[in-house]
Amino acid sequence: MRIAFSSWPEIDARLKSQSPLARTVVVPIGSNEQHGPTGLLGTDWLCPEIIALAAESANEAITVAPTFNIGMAQHHLAFPGTITLRPSTFMAAIGDWVSSLTRHGFERIYFLNGHGGNVASIEAAFAEIYAEWSYADERAPFMLKLRNWWDLPGVTDFCNRMFPEGHGMHATPSEIAVTQAGYPDSIKRASYSPRIAPIGPIRDAHDYRARFPDGRIGSDPDLASPEKGQQIIDKAVPALDADLTAFAAEQQP
Amino acid sequence: MRIAFSSWPEIDARLKSQSPLARTVVVPIGSNEQHGPTGLLGTDWLCPEIIALAAESANEAITVAPTFNIGMAQHHLAFPGTITLRPSTFMAAIGDWVSSLTRHGFERIYFLNGHGGNVASIEAAFAEIYAEWSYADERAPFMLKLRNWWDLPGVTDFCNRMFPEGHGMHATPSEIAVTQAGYPDSIKRASYSPRIAPIGPIRDAHDYRARFPDGRIGSDPDLASPEKGQQIIDKAVPALDADLTAFAAEQQP
Amino acid sequence: MRIAFSSWPEIDARLKSQSPLARTVVVPIGSNEQHGPTGLLGTDWLCPEIIALAAESANEAITVAPTFNIGMAQHHLAFPGTITLRPSTFMAAIGDWVSSLTRHGFERIYFLNGHGGNVASIEAAFAEIYAEWSYADERAPFMLKLRNWWDLPGVTDFCNRMFPEGHGMHATPSEIAVTQAGYPDSIKRASYSPRIAPIGPIRDAHDYRARFPDGRIGSDPDLASPEKGQQIIDKAVPALDADLTAFAAEQQP
Amino acid sequence: MRIAFSSWPEIDARLKSQSPLARTVVVPIGSNEQHGPTGLLGTDWLCPEIIALAAESANEAITVAPTFNIGMAQHHLAFPGTITLRPSTFMAAIGDWVSSLTRHGFERIYFLNGHGGNVASIEAAFAEIYAEWSYADERAPFMLKLRNWWDLPGVTDFCNRMFPEGHGMHATPSEIAVTQAGYPDSIKRASYSPRIAPIGPIRDAHDYRARFPDGRIGSDPDLASPEKGQQIIDKAVPALDADLTAFAAEQQP
Amino acid sequence: MRIAFSSWPEIDARLKSQSPLARTVVVPIGSNEQHGPTGLLGTDWLCPEIIALAAESANEAITVAPTFNIGMAQHHLAFPGTITLRPSTFMAAIGDWVSSLTRHGFERIYFLNGHGGNVASIEAAFAEIYAEWSYADERAPFMLKLRNWWDLPGVTDFCNRMFPEGHGMHATPSEIAVTQAGYPDSIKRASYSPRIAPIGPIRDAHDYRARFPDGRIGSDPDLASPEKGQQIIDKAVPALDADLTAFAAEQQP
Amino acid sequence: MRIAFSSWPEIDARLKSQSPLARTVVVPIGSNEQHGPTGLLGTDWLCPEIIALAAESANEAITVAPTFNIGMAQHHLAFPGTITLRPSTFMAAIGDWVSSLTRHGFERIYFLNGHGGNVASIEAAFAEIYAEWSYADERAPFMLKLRNWWDLPGVTDFCNRMFPEGHGMHATPSEIAVTQAGYPDSIKRASYSPRIAPIGPIRDAHDYRARFPDGRIGSDPDLASPEKGQQIIDKAVPALDADLTAFAAEQQP
């Protein structure tokens, strides 16, 4: 069930249902930022959305929220099309999403993330949210979970075997491939030089662009294909389903 | 050109192009909130997205940003599926979007809005952004514009003629129709009682639900059809194109 | 009863009284900003104060708070004497005023506003205040109302008939006239060129001053007179009284 | 010259004039809070306003801003009619006032304060404002000064001689007397028990009301008279004038 | 008992004990900022730490928190080594410390301060904390106290007698002496010119350095000696013990 | 050189020196939080302080700031003695520290961290700081680095070999051992049951205490000894020195 394409009585019924996933919701969360010469600017929010919606297609008991499509990508700002929130804004927005969803009775909020640069801010946001309960000496009536889609059990190993060389850290062939499978009409090609991009630390936007002139880090996106993308999706979908089921079943200690 | 489905070099080329719309960008902005017994929770962000993408299909010179899908809907929180930002969070996020887009050279940021409840916060956000320049005694190097899609020239008149009775203010047949045209697989039906919903003031969520038990205000969504929705879209698209062109051509005084 | 000129036991007695207006309070709210070559910088906070105090003189059951004299006027900053809050500051301050007044038992807070530029921020502030209750799944124990003085029933029509031409949107003859009636010793005269000021959009302070060199928008303040101002006040006072009475009598649904 | 009762061209001319006080502005600042059984809730903003306007009447070269009438009075909230800002809100608002006034060219902002409870927040606000310049390694192009009206040279000694017993710290006969002189129609009388109120520390509102049941601290307001108030005003006015002149003449080191 | 060098069960036992000081905690608080040519940058946090730990050594019933070592010192930023928080950051941090300590059951939080520049921000922080309770119409279940170490009963008189000339206001011989007693290996010497530093107002960092070129205000630190420092500590320790005991015994009214 | 025990002219000279580490500063950063039945509440700020000061003793060219002793530990709040900042407060404070240190000319700020729970907030703070430069299209004139002391090259391997079983994640024998080496007078002993603590996820404070009743996660602190602690310190010190040297030598791309 996709929240955005449901009516409120449908969500109401879902929340009151006996489904093991009734009060669990998946929030695809990512970023809109450069992904090298050929990667879509939307790559990092499209990937978790593609995987979450594929999982929902396979198992309608999964509830999927609208996609949180702008995250923390300040380091990509020297490349046009990047849109970023400050970490503090991002954290406040995550807090408001959680306040909204838990207000309705969702007890497990599962953020399926598509952008490594989001991780620190999301975890800090979780701590900010929990802190209110911790200071107040009360038990939080919900659980929050962050899962990067590539960290779904088995996925990273699968991608590494698929791309033993040139996977890299940004504009990776695996994320490019997932978007190619999802949006085959938007596949772009270019010559890459060097074939495998350099690696290095991440700081501000100027520093980033000087280190990584075409935006990639350590990757060869030319290895991507829609077929490989579909294989990754097929690997990720049951892993997500299982992960959600386990999360929903988790007991408070 | 859709930013999310473009690569950064494509956006870079667009920004440097001679197109009259080169440095103008449309941000579809809305809300995810209850829309009565049958309206999609995503109605208010789907409508401006549908219209903006239709305009972009008709005129590729239009640049469309990802959709800002969560807005200010605190008053709808008593209906499951509603997700809202606080006005302060919303304003901070709008500020970060604008900082990102103007950083790349966009000089006209056009928010195509789908939710009346967003208007005050968006306008307050604009003032917050401009205030930095005003205090600093500097000219803002960009212009911001808010346009509700129903306020595109000719659209409201068109909708009023189409729905002389039962248009109302929330879960209106016109917005429901637009989503029916865009997503015909998600059309829902229900019996409405009363046929035309009551009207009244908007305050907090409890007050809202007590006044408007099924979520509608003054509307009869049963009047909607995908055909009517398409007619509204067809009316809105050229109006948007013209409005954008005029905005892009506006000179700073 | 004016709060500032009362003692706390007097306010305490008022709150505990059986008066229909016992727990209703009027907050005159405006802005201190340029009003063209002759308008007082205080025009926008003086007008609601003048009207509220006149209403209180006519009906002592009306409780009037001190005047909130600085609002959101960033666009006027290129004219000396303008003082503005950022929207975020303004909203926080409104929140604290409401927290203070409702703490004492006021259940209806009525903001009588004198500045169009305040509207978005005040409405956003209301939503920010209500959001706490909406997230918490609790009914707000008070109601907030914003009323521009010129939107008091009958007043705009009256002013339009009085000034069929040259009323405009800023430094209007009607607001100038109200201050002339209130403070006849501060009437100023000047030659206006053009007689009726231009109109246009409102953005940052530089843009504003370039468009509207003497500060007026669409108005001819020379039409004002203290006699006309008194007529407007006389029109507004009973409208305010009736509006307050209706607000105080409103039932929570 | 009173800003609120001037037009912008008048303020513009003042700022460009050769007067020693041309770029100095007085901001009367206070609080709206209980002042015992008979003191006006507005006492703390009325006193600096009365003194500043008296000084301006005596010397038109003094520029007086609108009165900042709500300050930090959280400890008085258990008494109806008190309105307070949080310190953080208060500080943000002071920052915006200063940004506005210095934007126009005022180089000396003089806060004439009427409420002891404001002092910490005003000083913290000054430090917050200066910190931006200090971090940036730039010289602030303005100076800020806080002066409590009773700390104007000679005033406290004068008040102590006038009220050798029962002056106290809150709802003092001297501040009550100043408002009696300013607003003789609003003089109130009551029996006080005890005649001189108790003293003690200031904490939250409940603690305050328990310690100081009628709101006074250490004072006997019955000693006040409008004549004494006028004497205090007459003492304060030349002291304010001299203090302003010295402040305006201060050189940056 | 020093919290940082205790285990949680030890703090737990202390809180549950019958000691009169069981639920009282001392927080040494200061600043890291220039203290003239020879004073340690840590002077203002070392002094209260030295005194608090000496008191704890003399009376183990005293509970001492870790030292809050960075405060509000924006005016010292033109001297290398100074680290400062903005007042707003400082206030938020004090709020979080208080929320943490009161969460565990501490009912008296005593800030032993070593920096005059901290006073306004700490008092504003207290008001910000209390305001939540005051708005909520609830009694704060704790008391906060600020005490500058030199304001411990008898200490300032003692220092003034010890240094009848050249005590001054910053980099005073008394604070230098206390650090010399505490850290005799870190004593530094220099020639001072002038011997006694100038005095003047405190504004931003540039202004400060121009007025006070070597950082001192009104002081002759050459008068300091470790022996004198020890005498001051010996004077302060019993005064602190008595002050804490009185604070712990204070009853809510 | 320790900043707190230096004078400002000493820091000034250091910053202007030709030392490769002249403009690099180490900030020990940690948390004050429960560390099981025997671990010191200060463990997480003491460990990086011990290691940084040992490195500075070995190489005086290293500049060490005061210790940032309170971090993000909301999950430990159910254990007395824990003091935590909210992530947002923590981030603001880190921002102010960095603004202060870079203002003086430090170009490399190296945070030596002792608390895993700090990592997300510190990284988010870095992004918040960099974002200002990235939005402004300017190169940040400094570099920030976060290093957990156990991630210094070779240290984790060394600890794992030393404690092949029972190392765990919180109240680990390695961190306990480091504090035992640093503060042998504060060694505490207790019986642990179970000997090796359980493991699990980290959420709010109630959840944490229910899962980890004595505060440990996966560890057996009884394995610690001061001798082992000294070995760890001896391993970490040269690693820190080398890491700092490499950081200081890093060129901006």
GROMACS .gro file of N, CA and C in nm, chain E residues 3-12 15 32 34 36-37 39-42 45-46 66-67 69-70 77-86 89 92-93 96-97 100-101 103-104 183 186 188 205 209 214, chain F residues 3-12 15 32 34 36-37 39-42 45-46 66-67 69-70 77-86 89 92-93 96-97 100-101 103-104 183 186 188 205 209 214:
model
  300
 1015ILE      N    1   3.179   1.340   3.978
 1015ILE     CA    2   3.097   1.257   3.890
 1015ILE      C    3   3.184   1.185   3.786
 1016ALA      N    4   3.275   1.256   3.725
 1016ALA     CA    5   3.352   1.196   3.616
 1016ALA      C    6   3.438   1.080   3.663
 1017PHE      N    7   3.476   1.081   3.789
 1017PHE     CA    8   3.563   0.975   3.840
 1017PHE      C    9   3.486   0.874   3.924
 1018SER      N   10   3.355   0.879   3.911
 1018SER     CA   11   3.268   0.783   3.981
 1018SER      C   12   3.204   0.691   3.879
 1019SER      N   13   3.151   0.582   3.929
 1019SER     CA   14   3.068   0.494   3.846
 1019SER      C   15   2.922   0.533   3.868
 1020TRP      N   16   2.838   0.487   3.776
 1020TRP     CA   17   2.697   0.525   3.794
 1020TRP      C   18   2.635   0.469   3.922
 1021PRO      N   19   2.673   0.346   3.965
 1021PRO     CA   20   2.612   0.302   4.091
 1021PRO      C   21   2.652   0.392   4.209
 1022GLU      N   22   2.771   0.448   4.203
 1022GLU     CA   23   2.810   0.539   4.311
 1022GLU      C   24   2.724   0.665   4.312
 1023ILE      N   25   2.696   0.719   4.192
 1023ILE     CA   26   2.610   0.838   4.186
 1023ILE      C   27   2.468   0.801   4.229
 1024ASP      N   28   2.426   0.683   4.187
 1024ASP     CA   29   2.294   0.636   4.225
 1024ASP      C   30   2.280   0.629   4.377
 1027LEU      N   31   2.264   0.977   4.533
 1027LEU     CA   32   2.133   1.042   4.515
 1027LEU      C   33   2.029   0.988   4.611
 1044ASN      N   34   3.742   2.968   2.826
 1044ASN     CA   35   3.881   2.953   2.784
 1044ASN      C   36   3.913   3.073   2.697
 1046GLN      N   37   4.188   3.448   2.657
 1046GLN     CA   38   4.311   3.520   2.692
 1046GLN      C   39   4.302   3.583   2.831
 1048GLY      N   40   4.571   3.803   2.938
 1048GLY     CA   41   4.688   3.890   2.941
 1048GLY      C   42   4.815   3.817   2.905
 1049PRO      N   43   4.928   3.886   2.917
 1049PRO     CA   44   5.054   3.831   2.868
 1049PRO      C   45   5.097   3.703   2.940
 1051GLY      N   46   4.869   3.525   3.191
 1051GLY     CA   47   4.762   3.442   3.247
 1051GLY      C   48   4.731   3.323   3.156
 1052LEU      N   49   4.692   3.215   3.218
 1052LEU     CA   50   4.659   3.094   3.141
 1052LEU      C   51   4.527   3.116   3.067
 1053LEU      N   52   4.521   3.065   2.946
 1053LEU     CA   53   4.395   3.074   2.871
 1053LEU      C   54   4.283   3.004   2.946
 1054GLY      N   55   4.319   2.903   3.024
 1054GLY     CA   56   4.216   2.829   3.098
 1054GLY      C   57   4.177   2.891   3.230
 1057TRP      N   58   3.813   2.872   3.375
 1057TRP     CA   59   3.750   2.745   3.412
 1057TRP      C   60   3.835   2.670   3.513
 1058LEU      N   61   3.963   2.704   3.518
 1058LEU     CA   62   4.049   2.638   3.617
 1058LEU      C   63   4.017   2.687   3.757
 1078PRO      N   64   3.159   1.738   3.592
 1078PRO     CA   65   3.270   1.780   3.506
 1078PRO      C   66   3.264   1.931   3.485
 1079THR      N   67   3.374   1.988   3.448
 1079THR     CA   68   3.381   2.134   3.432
 1079THR      C   69   3.327   2.175   3.295
 1081ASN      N   70   3.380   2.403   3.041
 1081ASN     CA   71   3.501   2.483   3.026
 1081ASN      C   72   3.499   2.589   2.916
 1082ILE      N   73   3.394   2.591   2.834
 1082ILE     CA   74   3.387   2.693   2.729
 1082ILE      C   75   3.259   2.774   2.750
 1089LEU      N   76   3.798   3.731   2.126
 1089LEU     CA   77   3.837   3.651   2.009
 1089LEU      C   78   3.956   3.708   1.930
 1090ALA      N   79   3.991   3.832   1.953
 1090ALA     CA   80   4.107   3.885   1.880
 1090ALA      C   81   4.240   3.839   1.940
 1091PHE      N   82   4.232   3.756   2.043
 1091PHE     CA   83   4.353   3.701   2.106
 1091PHE      C   84   4.354   3.550   2.086
 1092PRO      N   85   4.458   3.497   2.022
 1092PRO     CA   86   4.462   3.353   1.991
 1092PRO      C   87   4.447   3.264   2.114
 1093GLY      N   88   4.376   3.156   2.093
 1093GLY     CA   89   4.355   3.060   2.200
 1093GLY      C   90   4.218   3.072   2.264
 1094THR      N   91   4.155   3.187   2.247
 1094THR     CA   92   4.019   3.205   2.299
 1094THR      C   93   3.922   3.116   2.223
 1095ILE      N   94   3.836   3.048   2.297
 1095ILE     CA   95   3.729   2.968   2.236
 1095ILE      C   96   3.600   3.014   2.302
 1096THR      N   97   3.499   3.041   2.221
 1096THR     CA   98   3.374   3.092   2.278
 1096THR      C   99   3.254   3.025   2.213
 1097LEU      N  100   3.149   3.019   2.289
 1097LEU     CA  101   3.018   2.984   2.235
 1097LEU      C  102   2.941   3.113   2.213
 1098ARG      N  103   2.852   3.113   2.115
 1098ARG     CA  104   2.753   3.219   2.107
 1098ARG      C  105   2.663   3.209   2.232
 1101THR      N  106   2.404   2.935   2.185
 1101THR     CA  107   2.457   2.798   2.198
 1101THR      C  108   2.482   2.766   2.344
 1104ALA      N  109   2.162   2.692   2.524
 1104ALA     CA  110   2.109   2.560   2.490
 1104ALA      C  111   2.187   2.451   2.562
 1105ALA      N  112   2.317   2.467   2.570
 1105ALA     CA  113   2.399   2.365   2.636
 1105ALA      C  114   2.370   2.361   2.786
 1108ASP      N  115   2.063   2.168   2.838
 1108ASP     CA  116   2.079   2.023   2.827
 1108ASP      C  117   2.150   1.965   2.950
 1109TRP      N  118   2.248   2.036   3.002
 1109TRP     CA  119   2.311   1.991   3.127
 1109TRP      C  120   2.206   1.981   3.239
 1112SER      N  121   1.974   1.693   3.199
 1112SER     CA  122   2.039   1.567   3.231
 1112SER      C  123   2.047   1.547   3.382
 1113LEU      N  124   2.095   1.648   3.451
 1113LEU     CA  125   2.121   1.633   3.594
 1113LEU      C  126   1.990   1.623   3.674
 1115ARG      N  127   1.716   1.507   3.560
 1115ARG     CA  128   1.656   1.378   3.522
 1115ARG      C  129   1.697   1.269   3.621
 1116HIS      N  130   1.818   1.281   3.673
 1116HIS     CA  131   1.866   1.180   3.766
 1116HIS      C  132   1.818   1.203   3.909
 1195TYR      N  133   4.845   2.526   3.970
 1195TYR     CA  134   4.937   2.473   3.869
 1195TYR      C  135   5.069   2.549   3.873
 1198SER      N  136   5.303   2.600   3.576
 1198SER     CA  137   5.262   2.679   3.459
 1198SER      C  138   5.270   2.829   3.482
 1200LYS      N  139   5.390   3.191   3.457
 1200LYS     CA  140   5.461   3.266   3.353
 1200LYS      C  141   5.487   3.408   3.404
 1217ALA      N  142   3.521   4.210   1.950
 1217ALA     CA  143   3.660   4.170   1.967
 1217ALA      C  144   3.760   4.275   1.917
 1221ARG      N  145   4.039   4.462   2.157
 1221ARG     CA  146   4.186   4.457   2.141
 1221ARG      C  147   4.244   4.597   2.124
 1226ASP      N  148   4.708   4.434   2.543
 1226ASP     CA  149   4.766   4.306   2.586
 1226ASP      C  150   4.663   4.217   2.653
 1268ILE      N  151   4.660   2.447   2.512
 1268ILE     CA  152   4.605   2.582   2.502
 1268ILE      C  153   4.566   2.637   2.638
 1269ALA      N  154   4.499   2.556   2.717
 1269ALA     CA  155   4.447   2.606   2.844
 1269ALA      C  156   4.557   2.648   2.939
 1270PHE      N  157   4.674   2.588   2.924
 1270PHE     CA  158   4.786   2.619   3.014
 1270PHE      C  159   4.889   2.709   2.948
 1271SER      N  160   4.851   2.768   2.838
 1271SER     CA  161   4.937   2.864   2.769
 1271SER      C  162   4.878   3.003   2.782
 1272SER      N  163   4.962   3.102   2.753
 1272SER     CA  164   4.912   3.240   2.742
 1272SER      C  165   4.884   3.267   2.595
 1273TRP      N  166   4.809   3.373   2.570
 1273TRP     CA  167   4.778   3.401   2.430
 1273TRP      C  168   4.903   3.435   2.349
 1274PRO      N  169   5.004   3.503   2.405
 1274PRO     CA  170   5.122   3.526   2.319
 1274PRO      C  171   5.191   3.395   2.280
 1275GLU      N  172   5.181   3.295   2.366
 1275GLU     CA  173   5.242   3.166   2.331
 1275GLU      C  174   5.167   3.100   2.214
 1276ILE      N  175   5.035   3.109   2.216
 1276ILE     CA  176   4.957   3.053   2.105
 1276ILE      C  177   4.983   3.134   1.978
 1277ASP      N  178   4.993   3.264   1.996
 1277ASP     CA  179   5.020   3.352   1.882
 1277ASP      C  180   5.153   3.314   1.816
 1280LEU      N  181   5.124   2.981   1.629
 1280LEU     CA  182   5.053   2.994   1.501
 1280LEU      C  183   5.141   3.055   1.392
 1297ASN      N  184   3.030   1.227   2.891
 1297ASN     CA  185   3.028   1.190   3.032
 1297ASN      C  186   2.906   1.104   3.053
 1299GLN      N  187   2.755   0.683   3.180
 1299GLN     CA  188   2.777   0.557   3.250
 1299GLN      C  189   2.864   0.461   3.170
 1301GLY      N  190   2.911   0.118   3.289
 1301GLY     CA  191   2.900  -0.008   3.361
 1301GLY      C  192   2.928   0.008   3.509
 1302PRO      N  193   2.927  -0.104   3.581
 1302PRO     CA  194   2.936  -0.099   3.726
 1302PRO      C  195   3.065  -0.038   3.778
 1304GLY      N  196   3.321   0.130   3.544
 1304GLY     CA  197   3.385   0.229   3.459
 1304GLY      C  198   3.355   0.370   3.506
 1305LEU      N  199   3.448   0.459   3.485
 1305LEU     CA  200   3.429   0.598   3.525
 1305LEU      C  201   3.329   0.665   3.433
 1306LEU      N  202   3.244   0.750   3.489
 1306LEU     CA  203   3.151   0.825   3.405
 1306LEU      C  204   3.227   0.910   3.303
 1307GLY      N  205   3.348   0.951   3.338
 1307GLY     CA  206   3.425   1.034   3.246
 1307GLY      C  207   3.504   0.957   3.141
 1310TRP      N  208   3.565   1.091   2.777
 1310TRP     CA  209   3.643   1.214   2.753
 1310TRP      C  210   3.782   1.202   2.814
 1311LEU      N  211   3.795   1.115   2.912
 1311LEU     CA  212   3.928   1.097   2.971
 1311LEU      C  213   4.022   1.025   2.874
 1331PRO      N  214   4.142   2.255   2.506
 1331PRO     CA  215   4.070   2.197   2.620
 1331PRO      C  216   3.981   2.083   2.572
 1332THR      N  217   3.945   1.997   2.664
 1332THR     CA  218   3.865   1.880   2.629
 1332THR      C  219   3.718   1.915   2.619
 1334ASN      N  220   3.401   1.787   2.684
 1334ASN     CA  221   3.376   1.672   2.769
 1334ASN      C  222   3.232   1.620   2.773
 1335ILE      N  223   3.140   1.694   2.712
 1335ILE     CA  224   3.001   1.647   2.711
 1335ILE      C  225   2.956   1.631   2.566
 1342LEU      N  226   2.086   0.801   2.951
 1342LEU     CA  227   2.029   0.888   3.054
 1342LEU      C  228   1.958   0.813   3.168
 1343ALA      N  229   1.928   0.687   3.149
 1343ALA     CA  230   1.864   0.613   3.258
 1343ALA      C  231   1.965   0.571   3.365
 1344PHE      N  232   2.090   0.609   3.348
 1344PHE     CA  233   2.194   0.578   3.448
 1344PHE      C  234   2.245   0.710   3.506
 1345PRO      N  235   2.235   0.728   3.638
 1345PRO     CA  236   2.274   0.854   3.700
 1345PRO      C  237   2.418   0.895   3.671
 1346GLY      N  238   2.436   1.023   3.651
 1346GLY     CA  239   2.569   1.078   3.626
 1346GLY      C  240   2.593   1.109   3.479
 1347THR      N  241   2.511   1.049   3.393
 1347THR     CA  242   2.519   1.078   3.250
 1347THR      C  243   2.475   1.222   3.224
 1348ILE      N  244   2.554   1.292   3.145
 1348ILE     CA  245   2.516   1.427   3.101
 1348ILE      C  246   2.526   1.428   2.949
 1349THR      N  247   2.422   1.475   2.883
 1349THR     CA  248   2.424   1.471   2.737
 1349THR      C  249   2.374   1.603   2.680
 1350LEU      N  250   2.422   1.633   2.563
 1350LEU     CA  251   2.365   1.739   2.481
 1350LEU      C  252   2.272   1.675   2.380
 1351ARG      N  253   2.168   1.747   2.338
 1351ARG     CA  254   2.093   1.709   2.219
 1351ARG      C  255   2.188   1.716   2.099
 1354THR      N  256   2.222   2.077   1.982
 1354THR     CA  257   2.306   2.161   2.068
 1354THR      C  258   2.453   2.128   2.048
 1357ALA      N  259   2.579   2.275   1.727
 1357ALA     CA  260   2.599   2.419   1.737
 1357ALA      C  261   2.727   2.450   1.813
 1358ALA      N  262   2.753   2.375   1.918
 1358ALA     CA  263   2.873   2.400   1.998
 1358ALA      C  264   2.999   2.366   1.918
 1361ASP      N  265   3.071   2.649   1.696
 1361ASP     CA  266   3.131   2.765   1.762
 1361ASP      C  267   3.278   2.740   1.795
 1362TRP      N  268   3.311   2.620   1.838
 1362TRP     CA  269   3.453   2.587   1.861
 1362TRP      C  270   3.532   2.606   1.732
 1365SER      N  271   3.583   2.963   1.641
 1365SER     CA  272   3.682   3.026   1.727
 1365SER      C  273   3.824   2.988   1.685
 1366LEU      N  274   3.847   2.861   1.667
 1366LEU     CA  275   3.984   2.814   1.640
 1366LEU      C  276   4.031   2.858   1.501
 1368ARG      N  277   3.930   3.116   1.344
 1368ARG     CA  278   3.943   3.262   1.350
 1368ARG      C  279   4.087   3.301   1.383
 1369HIS      N  280   4.152   3.219   1.465
 1369HIS     CA  281   4.290   3.249   1.506
 1369HIS      C  282   4.392   3.205   1.402
 1448TYR      N  283   4.443   0.710   3.564
 1448TYR     CA  284   4.397   0.746   3.698
 1448TYR      C  285   4.393   0.621   3.786
 1451SER      N  286   4.162   0.568   4.083
 1451SER     CA  287   4.017   0.562   4.066
 1451SER      C  288   3.969   0.426   4.014
 1453LYS      N  289   3.803   0.080   4.008
 1453LYS     CA  290   3.695   0.019   4.085
 1453LYS      C  291   3.679  -0.127   4.042
 1470ALA      N  292   1.658   0.590   2.616
 1470ALA     CA  293   1.720   0.554   2.742
 1470ALA      C  294   1.648   0.439   2.814
 1474ARG      N  295   1.828   0.078   2.904
 1474ARG     CA  296   1.845   0.021   3.039
 1474ARG      C  297   1.779  -0.117   3.049
 1479ASP      N  298   2.309  -0.335   3.350
 1479ASP     CA  299   2.418  -0.271   3.426
 1479ASP      C  300   2.496  -0.172   3.340
   0.00000   0.00000   0.00000
